Amino acid sequence: MTRRLRCRDVERLMLEGEDRALPAGERGFVEEHLRACARCRGFAADRAFVRKELSGVRWPAPPEELVLRTRRTLRDAGTAAPVVVPAWILVALAAVTIITSVWLAIWLPDITPDTTLADLSLAARAAVFIIVQNALMLFCAPIVLRTARARRAELESAR
Amino acid sequence: MTSFDELYDMYNAHIYRFACALAGNAGDAEDLFQETWLRAVKALPAGRETAGRDPKAWLFTITANAHKDSLRKKRVRRLFLLERTKSMATAAADADPGWDVSGHSREDGAMRSDIRICLRRAVSRLPGRERRVFVLKDIEGFKHEEIGRMLGIPEATVRTLLHRAVRKLRKELAEFRPAANGHPVFEEGRS
């Protein structure tokens, strides 16, 4: 190993040295570099300082109430039957989807860029209404849901 | 043979500590703690063992993934509720550190508290990936190879992320920098 080590390489080697014993060659180069480079000595000192501070942090134990609440939730989750959507809801959703698709397929060809709302028949207007309503719902639903959740969380934390 | 209840009793304190270190405030740490165990109970059908996997590493992987998802959700939420969520999160982090910064002798107690408050803030400002790697290495004491396996990234990436995190922390903690006089102790192996 004859190449000259850059400070960045030495820093990386120092971090590696915390994980495993470095080969004698690399270790020698690092020590030699450290003797000559104040910047890297600073890095090593900072690193030791942070590790020492972290080892002195007393981590809080989980609150008893949280441990019990989570245990209860886990038991409920373990014993709860999976949520099954009733068959009639699936059939109704499929029927609505098919009817809407057929409706749109019939009336959409009547709508061109030149047509105004006044030119359209009642059924074609209904088709336009369905499209606009779906677009608005797709755009607004996440905002409304997230705003409601944030308000609920705010109220709960205030209690 | 470890039942889920035993697993919970054995590791709930470890998971809470990891969650506190990642989240930076007690509220988010509690959410992360609960989310981890809910995911674990779903992933591990009732009554079955962890089938040869190291349960601690497995649970930490779940926590790290839950943390990644929670940060993603927060980013999306910020898009919609911009300033409000941001200010709420900052207020929560400042009000409730999660890290115990007290409990030292009177002489150095205030100084130590300042350092640890800054350290906590600096860690919580690290980007998600760097923070996860840093916490797993420096707080939980995993090896680079283990961290790579847990986070599903190559070992070289772990080293790069750790290096970046350490450099950023150095900048943040510059005011507490110890004098670099003399030859530093070159640490070897995991302490």
Short mmCIF file of C-alpha atoms in Angstrom, two decimals:
data_model
loop_
_atom_site.label_atom_id
_atom_site.label_comp_id
_atom_site.label_asym_id
_atom_site.label_seq_id
_atom_site.Cartn_x
_atom_site.Cartn_y
_atom_site.Cartn_z
CA MET A 1 0.00 0.00 0.00
CA THR A 2 1.98 2.93 -1.28
CA ARG A 3 -0.65 5.46 -2.34
CA ARG A 4 -1.00 8.60 -0.32
CA LEU A 5 -4.14 8.56 1.77
CA ARG A 6 -6.49 11.48 1.60
CA CYS A 7 -8.15 12.76 4.78
CA ARG A 8 -11.50 11.43 3.59
CA ASP A 9 -10.03 7.93 3.16
CA VAL A 10 -8.49 8.12 6.61
CA GLU A 11 -11.82 9.12 8.13
CA ARG A 12 -13.49 6.16 6.47
CA LEU A 13 -10.75 3.84 7.65
CA MET A 14 -11.15 5.16 11.19
CA LEU A 15 -14.87 4.36 11.04
CA GLU A 16 -14.07 0.91 9.67
CA GLY A 17 -11.60 0.45 12.49
CA GLU A 18 -14.48 0.78 14.95
CA ASP A 19 -16.17 -2.16 13.25
CA ARG A 20 -13.29 -4.58 12.70
CA ALA A 21 -9.55 -4.77 13.27
CA LEU A 22 -7.80 -3.07 10.34
CA PRO A 23 -4.96 -4.91 8.58
CA ALA A 24 -1.54 -3.88 9.92
CA GLY A 25 -0.70 -1.91 6.74
CA GLU A 26 -3.84 0.23 6.81
CA ARG A 27 -3.56 0.74 10.54
CA GLY A 28 0.03 1.90 10.19
CA PHE A 29 -0.89 4.34 7.43
CA VAL A 30 -3.73 5.76 9.45
CA GLU A 31 -1.57 6.26 12.51
CA GLU A 32 1.17 7.84 10.43
CA HIS A 33 -1.37 10.16 8.79
CA LEU A 34 -2.84 11.09 12.15
CA ARG A 35 0.55 12.10 13.49
CA ALA A 36 0.93 14.54 10.61
CA CYS A 37 -2.66 15.79 10.15
CA ALA A 38 -4.34 17.96 12.78
CA ARG A 39 -7.62 17.90 10.86
CA CYS A 40 -7.90 14.13 11.07
CA ARG A 41 -6.84 14.18 14.70
CA GLY A 42 -9.78 16.53 15.23
CA PHE A 43 -12.06 14.06 13.47
CA ALA A 44 -10.86 11.21 15.71
CA ALA A 45 -11.30 13.33 18.84
CA ASP A 46 -14.81 14.40 17.79
CA ARG A 47 -15.73 10.83 17.02
CA ALA A 48 -14.57 9.62 20.43
CA PHE A 49 -16.43 12.53 22.03
CA VAL A 50 -19.74 11.71 20.32
CA ARG A 51 -19.43 8.01 21.15
CA LYS A 52 -18.70 8.83 24.78
CA GLU A 53 -21.70 11.18 24.98
CA LEU A 54 -23.98 8.62 23.36
CA SER A 55 -22.85 5.90 25.73
CA GLY A 56 -23.82 8.17 28.63
CA VAL A 57 -27.39 8.82 27.43
CA ARG A 58 -29.92 7.15 29.70
CA TRP A 59 -32.68 5.91 27.46
CA PRO A 60 -36.18 6.03 28.90
CA ALA A 61 -38.00 2.77 29.55
CA PRO A 62 -41.26 2.41 27.64
CA PRO A 63 -44.12 3.88 29.69
CA GLU A 64 -46.06 1.14 31.49
CA GLU A 65 -49.33 2.41 30.01
CA LEU A 66 -47.91 2.14 26.47
CA VAL A 67 -46.64 -1.40 27.08
CA LEU A 68 -50.03 -2.53 28.39
CA ARG A 69 -51.99 -0.73 25.67
CA THR A 70 -49.83 -2.24 22.94
CA ARG A 71 -50.12 -5.71 24.47
CA ARG A 72 -53.92 -5.37 24.44
CA THR A 73 -53.89 -4.17 20.83
CA LEU A 74 -51.65 -7.06 19.83
CA ARG A 75 -53.94 -9.59 21.49
CA ASP A 76 -56.95 -8.08 19.72
CA ALA A 77 -55.06 -8.08 16.41
CA GLY A 78 -54.05 -11.70 16.93
CA THR A 79 -57.58 -12.90 17.66
CA ALA A 80 -59.58 -10.58 15.38
CA ALA A 81 -61.11 -12.21 12.35
CA PRO A 82 -60.02 -10.68 9.04
CA VAL A 83 -62.39 -8.05 7.70
CA VAL A 84 -64.61 -9.60 5.05
CA VAL A 85 -66.54 -7.36 2.68
CA PRO A 86 -70.10 -8.74 2.31
CA ALA A 87 -70.79 -10.26 -1.11
CA TRP A 88 -73.78 -7.99 -1.75
CA ILE A 89 -71.54 -4.88 -1.47
CA LEU A 90 -69.13 -6.34 -4.04
CA VAL A 91 -72.03 -7.18 -6.39
CA ALA A 92 -73.51 -3.69 -5.97
CA LEU A 93 -70.13 -2.04 -6.66
CA ALA A 94 -69.62 -4.19 -9.77
CA ALA A 95 -73.13 -3.31 -11.00
CA VAL A 96 -72.56 0.44 -10.49
CA THR A 97 -69.20 0.23 -12.30
CA ILE A 98 -70.70 -1.62 -15.28
CA ILE A 99 -73.73 0.69 -15.56
CA THR A 100 -71.50 3.81 -15.35
CA SER A 101 -69.12 2.43 -17.99
CA VAL A 102 -71.97 1.59 -20.37
CA TRP A 103 -73.54 5.01 -19.76
CA LEU A 104 -70.26 6.79 -20.50
CA ALA A 105 -69.55 4.61 -23.55
CA ILE A 106 -72.95 5.53 -25.05
CA TRP A 107 -72.93 9.26 -24.34
CA LEU A 108 -69.28 10.29 -24.48
CA PRO A 109 -68.99 10.11 -28.31
CA ASP A 110 -71.55 12.95 -28.45
CA ILE A 111 -69.14 15.24 -26.63
CA THR A 112 -66.55 17.01 -28.80
CA PRO A 113 -64.34 20.02 -28.01
CA ASP A 114 -66.84 22.26 -29.83
CA THR A 115 -69.92 21.22 -27.93
CA THR A 116 -71.30 23.42 -25.21
CA LEU A 117 -73.35 22.26 -22.27
CA ALA A 118 -76.50 23.60 -23.95
CA ASP A 119 -75.97 21.31 -26.96
CA LEU A 120 -75.92 18.20 -24.81
CA SER A 121 -78.85 15.99 -23.98
CA LEU A 122 -79.72 15.37 -20.36
CA ALA A 123 -78.03 11.95 -20.44
CA ALA A 124 -74.81 13.38 -21.89
CA ARG A 125 -74.82 16.10 -19.21
CA ALA A 126 -75.13 13.38 -16.60
CA ALA A 127 -72.07 11.68 -18.14
CA VAL A 128 -70.07 14.94 -17.89
CA PHE A 129 -71.28 15.37 -14.32
CA ILE A 130 -70.05 11.85 -13.42
CA ILE A 131 -66.59 12.57 -14.87
CA VAL A 132 -66.21 15.94 -13.10
CA GLN A 133 -67.50 14.51 -9.82
CA ASN A 134 -64.98 11.62 -9.94
CA ALA A 135 -62.09 13.92 -10.78
CA LEU A 136 -62.93 16.26 -7.91
CA MET A 137 -63.35 13.38 -5.50
CA LEU A 138 -59.99 11.86 -6.46
CA PHE A 139 -58.28 15.23 -5.99
CA CYS A 140 -59.99 16.34 -2.80
CA ALA A 141 -60.51 13.12 -0.84
CA PRO A 142 -56.87 12.75 0.33
CA ILE A 143 -56.78 16.41 1.41
CA VAL A 144 -60.06 16.13 3.30
CA LEU A 145 -59.05 12.85 4.97
CA ARG A 146 -55.61 14.13 6.01
CA THR A 147 -57.02 17.41 7.31
CA ALA A 148 -59.61 15.50 9.36
CA ARG A 149 -56.94 13.14 10.75
CA ALA A 150 -54.64 16.04 11.66
CA ARG A 151 -57.51 17.84 13.44
CA ARG A 152 -58.41 14.67 15.34
CA ALA A 153 -54.77 14.14 16.36
CA GLU A 154 -54.56 17.76 17.48
CA LEU A 155 -57.71 17.39 19.59
CA GLU A 156 -56.45 14.13 21.13
CA SER A 157 -53.08 15.64 22.03
CA ALA A 158 -54.81 18.67 23.57
CA ARG A 159 -56.86 16.42 25.89
CA MET B 1 -38.98 -21.67 21.08
CA THR B 2 -40.20 -18.12 21.65
CA SER B 3 -43.84 -17.21 21.78
CA PHE B 4 -44.90 -13.77 20.68
CA ASP B 5 -45.62 -12.71 24.28
CA GLU B 6 -42.09 -13.70 25.32
CA LEU B 7 -40.69 -11.84 22.34
CA TYR B 8 -42.65 -8.77 23.37
CA ASP B 9 -41.49 -8.95 26.99
CA MET B 10 -37.90 -9.52 25.93
CA TYR B 11 -37.57 -6.78 23.32
CA ASN B 12 -40.12 -4.04 24.04
CA ALA B 13 -37.53 -1.91 25.88
CA HIS B 14 -35.00 -2.33 23.03
CA ILE B 15 -37.58 -1.36 20.44
CA TYR B 16 -38.69 1.65 22.45
CA ARG B 17 -35.11 2.87 22.79
CA PHE B 18 -34.51 2.43 19.07
CA ALA B 19 -37.79 4.23 18.32
CA CYS B 20 -36.83 7.12 20.63
CA ALA B 21 -33.44 7.46 18.95
CA LEU B 22 -34.96 7.42 15.47
CA ALA B 23 -38.02 9.55 16.11
CA GLY B 24 -36.45 12.20 18.34
CA ASN B 25 -39.63 12.81 20.33
CA ALA B 26 -41.72 10.62 22.60
CA GLY B 27 -44.98 10.97 20.63
CA ASP B 28 -43.51 9.71 17.36
CA ALA B 29 -41.51 7.09 19.26
CA GLU B 30 -44.71 5.67 20.75
CA ASP B 31 -46.33 5.52 17.31
CA LEU B 32 -43.27 3.79 15.91
CA PHE B 33 -43.20 1.35 18.83
CA GLN B 34 -46.84 0.36 18.31
CA GLU B 35 -46.51 0.17 14.55
CA THR B 36 -43.49 -2.14 14.90
CA TRP B 37 -45.30 -4.60 17.12
CA LEU B 38 -48.45 -4.52 14.99
CA ARG B 39 -46.41 -5.31 11.89
CA ALA B 40 -44.56 -8.02 13.79
CA VAL B 41 -47.73 -9.69 15.00
CA LYS B 42 -49.13 -9.63 11.48
CA ALA B 43 -45.91 -11.01 9.99
CA LEU B 44 -45.62 -13.73 12.57
CA PRO B 45 -48.75 -15.88 12.72
CA ALA B 46 -49.86 -16.46 16.32
CA GLY B 47 -48.01 -19.20 18.14
CA ARG B 48 -45.18 -19.60 15.60
CA GLU B 49 -41.54 -18.98 16.38
CA THR B 50 -39.20 -16.63 14.55
CA ALA B 51 -37.85 -19.65 12.60
CA GLY B 52 -34.12 -19.29 13.08
CA ARG B 53 -33.99 -15.53 12.46
CA ASP B 54 -32.31 -13.31 15.03
CA PRO B 55 -35.48 -11.87 16.60
CA LYS B 56 -33.81 -8.62 17.66
CA ALA B 57 -32.45 -7.90 14.17
CA TRP B 58 -35.80 -8.89 12.67
CA LEU B 59 -37.71 -6.50 14.94
CA PHE B 60 -35.21 -3.70 14.33
CA THR B 61 -35.65 -4.18 10.59
CA ILE B 62 -39.41 -3.78 11.05
CA THR B 63 -38.86 -0.60 13.10
CA ALA B 64 -36.49 0.82 10.48
CA ASN B 65 -39.03 0.11 7.73
CA ALA B 66 -41.84 1.63 9.77
CA HIS B 67 -39.67 4.72 10.32
CA LYS B 68 -39.00 4.98 6.59
CA ASP B 69 -42.76 4.76 5.89
CA SER B 70 -43.61 7.31 8.57
CA LEU B 71 -41.13 9.82 7.10
CA ARG B 72 -42.64 9.26 3.65
CA LYS B 73 -46.14 9.85 5.03
CA LYS B 74 -44.95 13.02 6.76
CA ARG B 75 -43.52 14.32 3.50
CA VAL B 76 -46.86 13.75 1.74
CA ARG B 77 -48.74 15.35 4.61
CA ARG B 78 -46.48 18.41 4.42
CA LEU B 79 -47.45 18.83 0.80
CA PHE B 80 -51.06 19.24 1.82
CA LEU B 81 -50.84 20.87 5.25
CA LEU B 82 -47.55 22.69 4.78
CA GLU B 83 -46.63 25.02 7.63
CA ARG B 84 -49.10 23.73 10.18
CA THR B 85 -47.79 20.15 10.38
CA LYS B 86 -44.23 21.36 10.29
CA SER B 87 -44.68 23.70 13.22
CA MET B 88 -46.61 21.06 15.19
CA ALA B 89 -43.80 18.53 14.68
CA THR B 90 -41.12 21.01 15.73
CA ALA B 91 -43.07 22.00 18.81
CA ALA B 92 -43.53 18.34 19.77
CA ALA B 93 -39.82 17.58 19.32
CA ASP B 94 -38.80 20.54 21.44
CA ALA B 95 -41.34 19.87 24.16
CA ASP B 96 -40.61 16.19 24.52
CA PRO B 97 -37.09 15.05 23.80
CA GLY B 98 -37.45 11.29 24.25
CA TRP B 99 -33.74 11.15 25.13
CA ASP B 100 -33.03 11.50 28.82
CA VAL B 101 -30.65 14.43 29.01
CA SER B 102 -30.76 14.91 32.77
CA GLY B 103 -29.45 13.06 35.78
CA HIS B 104 -25.80 14.06 36.02
CA SER B 105 -23.71 15.55 38.78
CA ARG B 106 -24.41 19.23 39.48
CA GLU B 107 -21.02 20.40 38.22
CA ASP B 108 -21.30 19.02 34.73
CA GLY B 109 -25.05 18.42 34.62
CA ALA B 110 -25.99 21.60 32.72
CA MET B 111 -23.14 21.25 30.23
CA ARG B 112 -23.89 17.56 29.61
CA SER B 113 -27.58 18.39 29.12
CA ASP B 114 -26.69 21.07 26.55
CA ILE B 115 -24.44 18.68 24.67
CA ARG B 116 -27.01 15.92 24.63
CA ILE B 117 -29.83 18.23 23.60
CA CYS B 118 -27.68 19.42 20.68
CA LEU B 119 -26.71 15.84 19.89
CA ARG B 120 -30.36 14.78 19.85
CA ARG B 121 -31.30 17.70 17.61
CA ALA B 122 -28.38 16.99 15.30
CA VAL B 123 -29.32 13.31 15.02
CA SER B 124 -32.97 14.14 14.39
CA ARG B 125 -31.92 16.53 11.59
CA LEU B 126 -30.03 13.80 9.74
CA PRO B 127 -31.74 12.47 6.62
CA GLY B 128 -33.73 9.27 7.31
CA ARG B 129 -31.23 6.78 5.82
CA GLU B 130 -28.22 8.32 7.51
CA ARG B 131 -30.09 8.53 10.80
CA ARG B 132 -31.07 4.86 10.70
CA VAL B 133 -27.51 3.77 9.94
CA PHE B 134 -26.03 6.06 12.59
CA VAL B 135 -28.45 4.93 15.30
CA LEU B 136 -27.99 1.24 14.47
CA LYS B 137 -24.22 1.62 14.59
CA ASP B 138 -23.53 4.08 17.36
CA ILE B 139 -26.47 3.54 19.68
CA GLU B 140 -27.46 -0.07 19.07
CA GLY B 141 -23.94 -1.32 18.35
CA PHE B 142 -24.60 -3.40 15.22
CA LYS B 143 -21.78 -4.14 12.79
CA HIS B 144 -21.77 -2.65 9.28
CA GLU B 145 -22.52 -6.04 7.76
CA GLU B 146 -25.51 -6.59 10.06
CA ILE B 147 -26.85 -3.10 9.34
CA GLY B 148 -26.56 -3.76 5.61
CA ARG B 149 -28.56 -6.96 5.98
CA MET B 150 -31.17 -5.29 8.16
CA LEU B 151 -31.72 -2.30 5.87
CA GLY B 152 -31.26 -4.25 2.63
CA ILE B 153 -28.33 -2.12 1.42
CA PRO B 154 -24.69 -3.02 0.57
CA GLU B 155 -22.08 -2.76 3.30
CA ALA B 156 -20.21 -0.09 1.31
CA THR B 157 -23.38 2.05 1.32
CA VAL B 158 -23.63 1.61 5.09
CA ARG B 159 -20.06 2.93 5.44
CA THR B 160 -20.78 5.87 3.13
CA LEU B 161 -23.98 6.81 4.96
CA LEU B 162 -22.28 6.52 8.34
CA HIS B 163 -19.39 8.68 7.16
CA ARG B 164 -21.79 11.35 5.90
CA ALA B 165 -23.76 11.25 9.16
CA VAL B 166 -20.61 11.59 11.25
CA ARG B 167 -19.38 14.54 9.19
CA LYS B 168 -22.74 16.30 9.54
CA LEU B 169 -22.80 15.71 13.29
CA ARG B 170 -19.28 17.11 13.53
CA LYS B 171 -20.44 20.34 11.94
CA GLU B 172 -23.52 20.56 14.16
CA LEU B 173 -21.55 19.94 17.34
CA ALA B 174 -18.63 22.21 16.47
CA GLU B 175 -19.24 24.43 19.51
CA PHE B 176 -18.59 21.53 21.88
CA ARG B 177 -15.52 20.34 19.98
CA PRO B 178 -12.79 18.96 22.26
CA ALA B 179 -9.25 20.26 21.72
CA ALA B 180 -7.39 17.94 19.34
CA ASN B 181 -4.11 18.04 21.19
CA GLY B 182 -1.89 15.03 21.37
CA HIS B 183 -2.31 11.77 19.55
CA PRO B 184 -5.91 10.53 19.70
CA VAL B 185 -6.82 7.09 20.84
CA PHE B 186 -7.47 5.01 17.77
CA GLU B 187 -10.37 2.79 18.69
CA GLU B 188 -10.39 -0.72 17.45
CA GLY B 189 -13.25 -3.22 17.41
CA ARG B 190 -16.67 -2.59 18.87
CA SER B 191 -16.57 -0.99 22.27
#
